[in-house]
């Protein structure tokens, strides 16, 4: 799955692409739910990585929102 992406320096991408990345990670995570529930360890690991990645993207989106609110 496409969870791992290179970290980009702040300001190199807009909030729209960060949000789009977040939506795609969440969509990919949804595909791992059923196999994880069925006991697939590899799906569980992919889901864990997806959660970690999604949390980072949420932080980026929140930081961008705060920056935009100040200006």
PDB file of C-alpha atoms in Angstrom, residues 24-55:
ATOM      1  CA  UNK A  24      -6.315   8.616   0.359  1.00  0.00           C
ATOM      2  CA  UNK A  25      -4.589   7.161   3.441  1.00  0.00           C
ATOM      3  CA  UNK A  26      -7.965   6.788   5.162  1.00  0.00           C
ATOM      4  CA  UNK A  27      -9.356   5.092   2.065  1.00  0.00           C
ATOM      5  CA  UNK A  28      -6.424   2.655   1.984  1.00  0.00           C
ATOM      6  CA  UNK A  29      -6.870   1.959   5.704  1.00  0.00           C
ATOM      7  CA  UNK A  30     -10.491   1.033   5.053  1.00  0.00           C
ATOM      8  CA  UNK A  31      -9.325  -1.767   2.782  1.00  0.00           C
ATOM      9  CA  UNK A  32      -7.306  -3.293   5.634  1.00  0.00           C
ATOM     10  CA  UNK A  33     -10.140  -3.476   8.199  1.00  0.00           C
ATOM     11  CA  UNK A  34     -11.748  -6.723   7.069  1.00  0.00           C
ATOM     12  CA  UNK A  35      -8.484  -8.696   6.626  1.00  0.00           C
ATOM     13  CA  UNK A  36      -7.303  -7.411  10.022  1.00  0.00           C
ATOM     14  CA  UNK A  37     -10.552  -8.546  11.623  1.00  0.00           C
ATOM     15  CA  UNK A  38     -10.082 -11.936   9.963  1.00  0.00           C
ATOM     16  CA  UNK A  39      -6.653 -12.274  11.592  1.00  0.00           C
ATOM     17  CA  UNK A  40      -4.200 -11.162   8.909  1.00  0.00           C
ATOM     18  CA  UNK A  41      -1.016 -10.016  10.618  1.00  0.00           C
ATOM     19  CA  UNK A  42       0.330  -8.268   7.519  1.00  0.00           C
ATOM     20  CA  UNK A  43      -2.924  -6.334   7.118  1.00  0.00           C
ATOM     21  CA  UNK A  44      -2.718  -5.407  10.796  1.00  0.00           C
ATOM     22  CA  UNK A  45       0.789  -4.012  10.302  1.00  0.00           C
ATOM     23  CA  UNK A  46      -0.303  -2.037   7.232  1.00  0.00           C
ATOM     24  CA  UNK A  47      -3.240  -0.672   9.215  1.00  0.00           C
ATOM     25  CA  UNK A  48      -0.914   0.375  12.048  1.00  0.00           C
ATOM     26  CA  UNK A  49       1.374   2.171   9.579  1.00  0.00           C
ATOM     27  CA  UNK A  50      -1.665   3.824   8.023  1.00  0.00           C
ATOM     28  CA  UNK A  51      -2.848   5.081  11.408  1.00  0.00           C
ATOM     29  CA  UNK A  52       0.584   6.519  12.162  1.00  0.00           C
ATOM     30  CA  UNK A  53       0.720   8.195   8.762  1.00  0.00           C
ATOM     31  CA  UNK A  54      -2.836   9.547   9.114  1.00  0.00           C
ATOM     32  CA  UNK A  55      -2.024  11.017  12.524  1.00  0.00           C
TER      33      UNK A  55
END
